Structure formats: structure tokens, C-alpha cells
Amino acid sequence: MSEKKPSMGKQKQIAISEFFEKNKHFLGFDSLQRAIITAVKESVDNSLDACEEVRILPDIRIEVKRLEGNRVELITQDNGPGIPRDSIEHVFGKFLLGSRFHAIRQTRGQQGIGITGVVMYSQLTTGAKTRVVSKVKDDATAVFVDLGIDTRKNKAIKSGEIRGTWIDNVTGEEVDHGLRIETVMNAKYQRGKQSVYQYLRMTSIVNPHATITLTVQDKDGEIIEEGHWERTTDRLPRVVKEIKPHPHGIHLGTLQRMLREAEERKMTSFLRHNFSGISMRAAREILEKAGLDESRQPRRIRTEEAQLIVNSFQKVKVLNPPTDCLSPIEDLLIKKGLSKAIDSRFASTATREPQVTQGNPFQVEVGLVFGGDLNSDSPIEILRFANRVPLMYQQGGCLLTKALESVDWKRYGLEQPGGRGIPKGPVAVLVHLASTNVQFTSEAKEAVAANEEVLEEIRRALLEVGRGLKNHLKKSSQRKKAQEKFELINVILPEISKKSSQLLGREEPDLAPIITQIMNAVFCEEELGWDKERKLATCEITVFNYTARARAYTILAKWPESDSVAMKENPMGGRKEAHGLWAWRLDTLNPGASATISFSLSGLGRGDWGDTDIFFRGNGDIIGATKIDEKLLEELRNREALRAAEEEVRSKDDPVIDGLAERAEDPLQDPAREKIFDMGSLAPDQEVVE
Amino acid sequence: MSFSSRKKSKEEVIQALHGVASEMHDKMVKGIPPTMTLPVRSKSNIGFDQKLGVYKYGKKKTVRDATSLGSARQLLRSLHVTEFVEQMIHAGKTSTLREMYYISEGWGNGKFHSQNESNNLAEDLEIITKCLREDFRLRPEDDGARIIGNVTFEERNRRGNWMRSTAETMWVTPAMGCRTMWSRRNSD
């Protein structure tokens, strides 16, 4: 769009307002209900991006006030770096100011419409100006200014600018840095699935580092809706790197532009310097396949020759683009984000390794929560995100939904009428697609376009969390059964014995042999708790032998071992079996006897540890625990040993080996970690993925 | 199997109920989970007794044992009912099924969750012990029992003459006598 304008020459330049008016459907302002959501979205996206750039934990406040008629006042405020006085007109008054438009990295917005659209929409529908208050840390005072847009010149009109002290109207304190936007527009605030509330709730899930507050007031100042989402982590998303384009995703036009602007003198160096993934060998091969001489000057390449290069890009094997341009949310934070927004009993997450499709790196993350407040009779809730931005419209036409529908959820314990489509149950599923170039079905960016490779990745991630869910359901039904049995033998049976003896005036019988007969199994019960005073997460594992024979076992438990989490108390001793897996050898358990293992962990918050897995080693099954897969355990240990060795080498500070180790880290570390935290994977009877 | 219409003596009822308790106790003494044996209550296990003109249970038996929480609860409940009936017999009191259900609220782990459960268990015990619920001192609530089918009544009218009436459906409540909720077909 921006490139077209200069070449229009004699033709009449379209006023930007006219362009806006005609295209408001894909700018997100096509209906009154959507306008307010889009306005909130643009301003929240800006706030989050700005805060991340200067590494500030974002605090965002949104106020919506219903006014007379269809008017709505929107106030948004953040604690970001603020905008220097001289840049305010640029940021709010110019369309297509694409600081992010050309860069190849993962960003929230890409259009360059942004907040200017909000100012424009407000002006078009109400004639009102937008008030901006901005405070930059280094300035002594804040800038207060009213903005309008000169639609002919694509420029902001400032008025009433003053400088002064900015006192926050909620806290009553002086604001050190931040930005506040007050605007009035034609819009309609509504509740429900597609609402500002839902948008912010979803945003808070994928931005666990942000605190977001929403208040909605009626005409008479009465608060009709409120939302507050506190941050669950103080860790900001990692800074994403900009990358060079990858040959597999390049179009002829782009290549031609790059050739024109090239400073290199030889084609080989042009290819190596301007693209990611092209080595000297690959560059030579590409040129050979295209029939071009290596020493040709890039600027002299003709169109037909450029086409030949584009063609040969596809024929030559090149390295994948680097993936550090992506910023995944990561398992633990997805879990925290989801449990903050949705009350649930169980959460399972999967972060896939980055992949590449058509020269664009992408990464898929999936989270699933189950139980709690979620409605069990209705279709599951699908939370779709692209680059940390919630997708709220066109659910049915979206690739993320299609991937979810392609899974046979019955196998994972959910109801799926007709064996296809969106399953039913008390479940919410989050799907996040991070990519340098998310392909949408339309300009409105409402749904992700079809792509086989992306679909397959999402599917695999969904199967992974599906296995977690299945495991959880199996475990809870097992636990329920065990609890029933315990109640039977500990409560009901003694009462039957007492009552019948009393009625008949006979002696009470010995119940031990009956209990053995009823249970005829070894049971294991674990209970996770929280020691409020000492801030320790506790775990108690009890093993009961209700068989007629003596049994001997080693019990293994999974715990969230990390640099910050440590075993605090562990009177039974035992030993470390692998990373995050502790083992205790139990004394022989005689029939009717039980043994208890208890330990506590420091470095965790309340509710951080909600789930563990118990494994055993020994003869005879234990209800409530899984037999450990020794082969998998062995593999796990080998990987760890390798990693430890690597760590040691690296600590010697040898730059060459440092690089090697870094490269070796990913394939080694991640599958192992994934394995151990993938619930129940240490069990021998693994389900096979289709 | 014969249901005697004769009213059983107190001792006979208590003995019959103790039979249920002693089946459980005997099993436990042998180190086996307690059980309760009752006729299968399905359509295939009833036959029509031509002589008496009633349906009767056949020979098929089912054993309820205490290996699952649900049936163990049932066993405990029958012991509580037994105890309750015994108390009533000794005290010379009666009670309605509904009253028993409410009283069962105090039976802790042996309490019923709905009146249906308590009604069914009372019926189970009737069958096992071959007693009638009246023997257990349990009477139906007013308006609690129903006879379906053609019934002929003879009653004396105000002039002192006997008259017969045939009803298609009628509700009988022992405490109140007849209620005129029946359609009179013919009266002669």
C-alpha cells in the first residue's frame, strides 16, 4: 500500500479518510460492536510492544464509558516509556508508518494502521479530538495534547498543547512514565464471546507478564463490568531478533528490489549476506542451477535471470532460517496464564520445536485445561492466538480450529458427536501460532489461512496435550475407585461387623482376611499440600499392601526439579534417579501393612505444584502408580550425563567448544525435558500417535 | 416358596430378620466378605401360581456381597432396618415407610439417599424373610398403596341395604377406608 502512492503520478490521490471509509471492514471498524474492540486492541498491542521494547513490565488500564446515543468514551493508560513530544504527531497522525512492516520477526501488528486508525475513526464518527498524555522518564513534565488528523495531508493536527504534572486519577500519584489516550467514538459496548472483556482476558493469558485492568461504566457512572488480570510472572518475553529473508519464501519482486539496492559486487556474496540459510556452497549451487556466473554484479541482473534464481532457490538444499526470531510463551507460563483466567483442575501444555514453512519460521504452542468451572455440556472453548494476539472472529474458517477438529478426541476421553468437529466437555484449548509471517485468510486478520505443515504441527501438539488429558482422566478414575475401596474397608465393613455382631449378640469377627480378599491389591495414594507458614510444597505418598503376600517396592516420584526448586525435607532419604525423579526403597511390606513417604519442596509458590506422577519398581502392580520403563529412564540418564559433560566443557570458557555445545544443546536438551514433563511417558504402555 | 397370609409372631419376624444378619456374620467369621442372598427380581424369575392366583418368585437367587462400596452400603442399611424393626417390635410401635426414611437420616453411613432406596430395601427384606411389611411394623403412608384392576365393592347404603359396585381403578388407603376416586361403572 505504501509503495503504491508515489507511482500514482497524475491520478488523483485518494484522501486517506476516503480510503479509511472504504476499507474500514478490514481495518476492524465495520460495526459498532467491533469498533470498540479494535480500538482497545490497537492501543493494548502498542502498549505491550512498547513496554517489551524497553523491558518494562506492562500495567495497562482500560476504561470504557457509555455516553449518550451510540457514543463511547475509551481511555487507555499504560506505564510504558511514553512518547517523546516530537514523535507524538507521527505515531498518532500518520497512517502506514511501518516501523514493523518490513522487519522479519515476530511482532503483534504488521499493518501500520494501528492507533492512527482509532484517532481517525473517532474524528470521522464524532468530530472529536483524541487527547494524548505522554510522560517520558527523562522529561520533568508530561505533555498534554489534543490530536486530530488532516486527512488530505495524512498528518496530525495538534492543538491545546500544554506541559504539566500528570497525576494518576486512580492512585493519586505522579506518573513517572507512561501514555494515556482519551477518545470518544461511535461504538457499542457489549458483553459475550466477542467483547472487550473477552479480548483482554485472552490477551492476559498469552501475556502473563502484563497486568491488565478493565472498568466499564454506564451513562450514570455505574460500573457494569470489571476485569482485573494480575501478572503471573515477572519475566518479560525474550527479545526477538530480526532475521534476513529465507530463500524459500521469497518472491520475484522482492528479489528484484534487493538486487537493485545491493551493495555487494558479486552474486555469491549478495546471496550469502542478504539471505538466511545460504552458505558459500549453496550460493554457488544456486547460481550454477540458474546458469549465472558467480562474479556477476547484482545490480545488473535482469528480470528473467532473477526469475531463474527464484526457481533455483527451491531446487537447492539450504539451511533452515534461525528460529530465535520467535518468542514462544513457554509451557509453564501458558499453564499459569490459563489457570489465571480459567478456574480448572488440570492443565496440560505442549510447545513444539520451531519449524519452517515456505521460508517462514513458525512455532506452535498448545495448552489444555480441564474441569473446574468449565461447562461440561457445551462445546469446548477454543482460544486462538497468532503472535500473542487473540483471534476472536471467524472461528470456523480458521486453520487453528480445523486442526483441532481433525483430532479424534474420543480417544482422549472427550465427547465428540459424530466423531468429528469441536468436541464437548469441560475443556478450554489454547492454540498459539508464532511466526514471522502469519498467513491470514483476509486483511482483517481474523483467521489463519490453510497450510498443511502448520496444520500438522498443531495437530501433533494437540495430540500431545490430548495424551496428557487422557492420562489425567485415567488417573482420576483410578483414584476415585481406590478411594471407594478405602471407604469400604475402613468405614463400611467395620460397621457391618459391629452391627451384625451386636444384633446377634456374637463376637466381632477378624476383618483382616476379608479386607485382603476385597482389596487384593497394593494401593498407592499421594497427596500434595502446601505448608503456609514455611512456604513449602509438601507431598505425602502412602503405599498399602492389601494382598495376602509380602511385597517389596521402590517408589519413584516426579518433582519439579530446577535451579530454584530444592528438596527441603526428606526423612526417608532415597536417591536421585534422574532429573526431577526421586526414588525411595521401601522395607518389605507385610500383608495389611502400609508405608508413608513424605517430602517437601522449597522455591515454589502456592498452587504451583498441582500434579505429580508416581512410579514403582518391583513385582506386582500398584493401583495408583505406574511401573517405570527402565529403558526410557536409561535413555534419560544418558542424555543428562551428556548435558552435564557439555556444561563442564562450556564452563572452561573455550569459545570454539562453546559454540559447538550451543548447537548441540537443542536436540539434546529439549526432547529429554519434554519427555520427563510429559505426563506418564515413563510408563511402558505408551499410546502410539497415529 | 409360600407366602403365608397368616400374621407372623414377633419372635418369628425377629428370627427371620436375624437370619439376614447371621448370613453376613457367618461369612465374616469364615474370612469371607459378607453377603445377602435374595431372589432375582426380574420378569424371567416370576411365575403365576394358579392355585393362589398370584405371581411368585422363582428359584433364581442373586448374591449381594460387600466387594463394592454400593452393595456394602446396602448390607449395612439392611442391618440398620433390622435393628429399627426390632426396636419397634419391642416397643410395640409402628411407623410409615416415609418415617423410616426420615429416621434413617441418623444412621450415619447406613442412611438412605432417597425414599425410593429405603422403600426398595424394605421390599427386599420382605422377600428374603418371607414376611410382610406389616410384620415389620411398617405401614404404607395414607394414600400410599394402589390397587390396579377391577374391584368389586359391597357397601351398605343409608337405608341399610347392601349394594355392590364395580370400579375399574381405585385407590385404597387402609387408614381412611375407601376414597371415592373411582369411576362407578354399574351399581345394582
PDB file of C-alpha atoms in Angstrom, chain B residues 3-4 7-8 13 17 41 81 84-85 88-89 93-98 100 115-116 118-127 129-141 144-146 174:
ATOM      1  CA  PHE B   3     -46.173 -66.556  51.449  1.00  0.00           C
ATOM      2  CA  SER B   4     -48.382 -67.177  54.335  1.00  0.00           C
ATOM      3  CA  LYS B   7     -49.684 -62.806  60.646  1.00  0.00           C
ATOM      4  CA  LYS B   8     -46.297 -63.817  61.966  1.00  0.00           C
ATOM      5  CA  VAL B  13     -40.163 -61.879  62.478  1.00  0.00           C
ATOM      6  CA  LEU B  17     -34.507 -60.812  60.179  1.00  0.00           C
ATOM      7  CA  ARG B  41     -36.084 -59.618  40.715  1.00  0.00           C
ATOM      8  CA  VAL B  81     -33.501 -51.585  59.194  1.00  0.00           C
ATOM      9  CA  PHE B  84     -35.107 -50.433  63.707  1.00  0.00           C
ATOM     10  CA  VAL B  85     -37.802 -53.080  63.203  1.00  0.00           C
ATOM     11  CA  MET B  88     -40.409 -51.134  67.076  1.00  0.00           C
ATOM     12  CA  ILE B  89     -41.491 -54.706  67.816  1.00  0.00           C
ATOM     13  CA  LYS B  93     -44.823 -49.155  67.855  1.00  0.00           C
ATOM     14  CA  THR B  94     -45.445 -48.792  64.152  1.00  0.00           C
ATOM     15  CA  SER B  95     -44.064 -46.447  61.606  1.00  0.00           C
ATOM     16  CA  THR B  96     -44.614 -45.491  57.997  1.00  0.00           C
ATOM     17  CA  LEU B  97     -42.080 -46.069  55.227  1.00  0.00           C
ATOM     18  CA  ARG B  98     -41.625 -42.339  54.985  1.00  0.00           C
ATOM     19  CA  MET B 100     -38.345 -44.764  58.439  1.00  0.00           C
ATOM     20  CA  GLN B 115     -37.021 -42.673  49.863  1.00  0.00           C
ATOM     21  CA  ASN B 116     -37.007 -44.966  46.867  1.00  0.00           C
ATOM     22  CA  SER B 118     -35.458 -47.227  51.591  1.00  0.00           C
ATOM     23  CA  ASN B 119     -38.721 -48.484  50.067  1.00  0.00           C
ATOM     24  CA  ASN B 120     -36.835 -50.898  47.834  1.00  0.00           C
ATOM     25  CA  LEU B 121     -34.745 -52.214  50.677  1.00  0.00           C
ATOM     26  CA  ALA B 122     -37.849 -52.795  52.799  1.00  0.00           C
ATOM     27  CA  GLU B 123     -39.246 -54.748  49.885  1.00  0.00           C
ATOM     28  CA  ASP B 124     -36.020 -56.757  49.580  1.00  0.00           C
ATOM     29  CA  LEU B 125     -36.240 -57.694  53.215  1.00  0.00           C
ATOM     30  CA  GLU B 126     -39.895 -58.687  52.846  1.00  0.00           C
ATOM     31  CA  ILE B 127     -38.921 -61.090  50.108  1.00  0.00           C
ATOM     32  CA  THR B 129     -37.648 -63.067  55.179  1.00  0.00           C
ATOM     33  CA  LYS B 130     -40.992 -64.002  53.621  1.00  0.00           C
ATOM     34  CA  CYS B 131     -42.586 -61.510  55.947  1.00  0.00           C
ATOM     35  CA  LEU B 132     -44.946 -58.711  55.077  1.00  0.00           C
ATOM     36  CA  ARG B 133     -44.117 -55.142  55.756  1.00  0.00           C
ATOM     37  CA  GLU B 134     -46.907 -55.109  58.270  1.00  0.00           C
ATOM     38  CA  ASP B 135     -44.870 -57.718  60.146  1.00  0.00           C
ATOM     39  CA  PHE B 136     -42.056 -55.226  60.168  1.00  0.00           C
ATOM     40  CA  ARG B 137     -44.445 -52.731  61.702  1.00  0.00           C
ATOM     41  CA  LEU B 138     -44.106 -50.644  58.604  1.00  0.00           C
ATOM     42  CA  ARG B 139     -47.326 -49.399  57.154  1.00  0.00           C
ATOM     43  CA  PRO B 140     -47.781 -47.525  53.967  1.00  0.00           C
ATOM     44  CA  GLU B 141     -48.403 -43.836  54.110  1.00  0.00           C
ATOM     45  CA  GLY B 144     -49.637 -44.881  49.781  1.00  0.00           C
ATOM     46  CA  ALA B 145     -50.803 -48.105  48.154  1.00  0.00           C
ATOM     47  CA  ARG B 146     -52.621 -48.675  44.954  1.00  0.00           C
ATOM     48  CA  PRO B 174     -56.095 -48.548  54.881  1.00  0.00           C
TER      49      PRO B 174
END
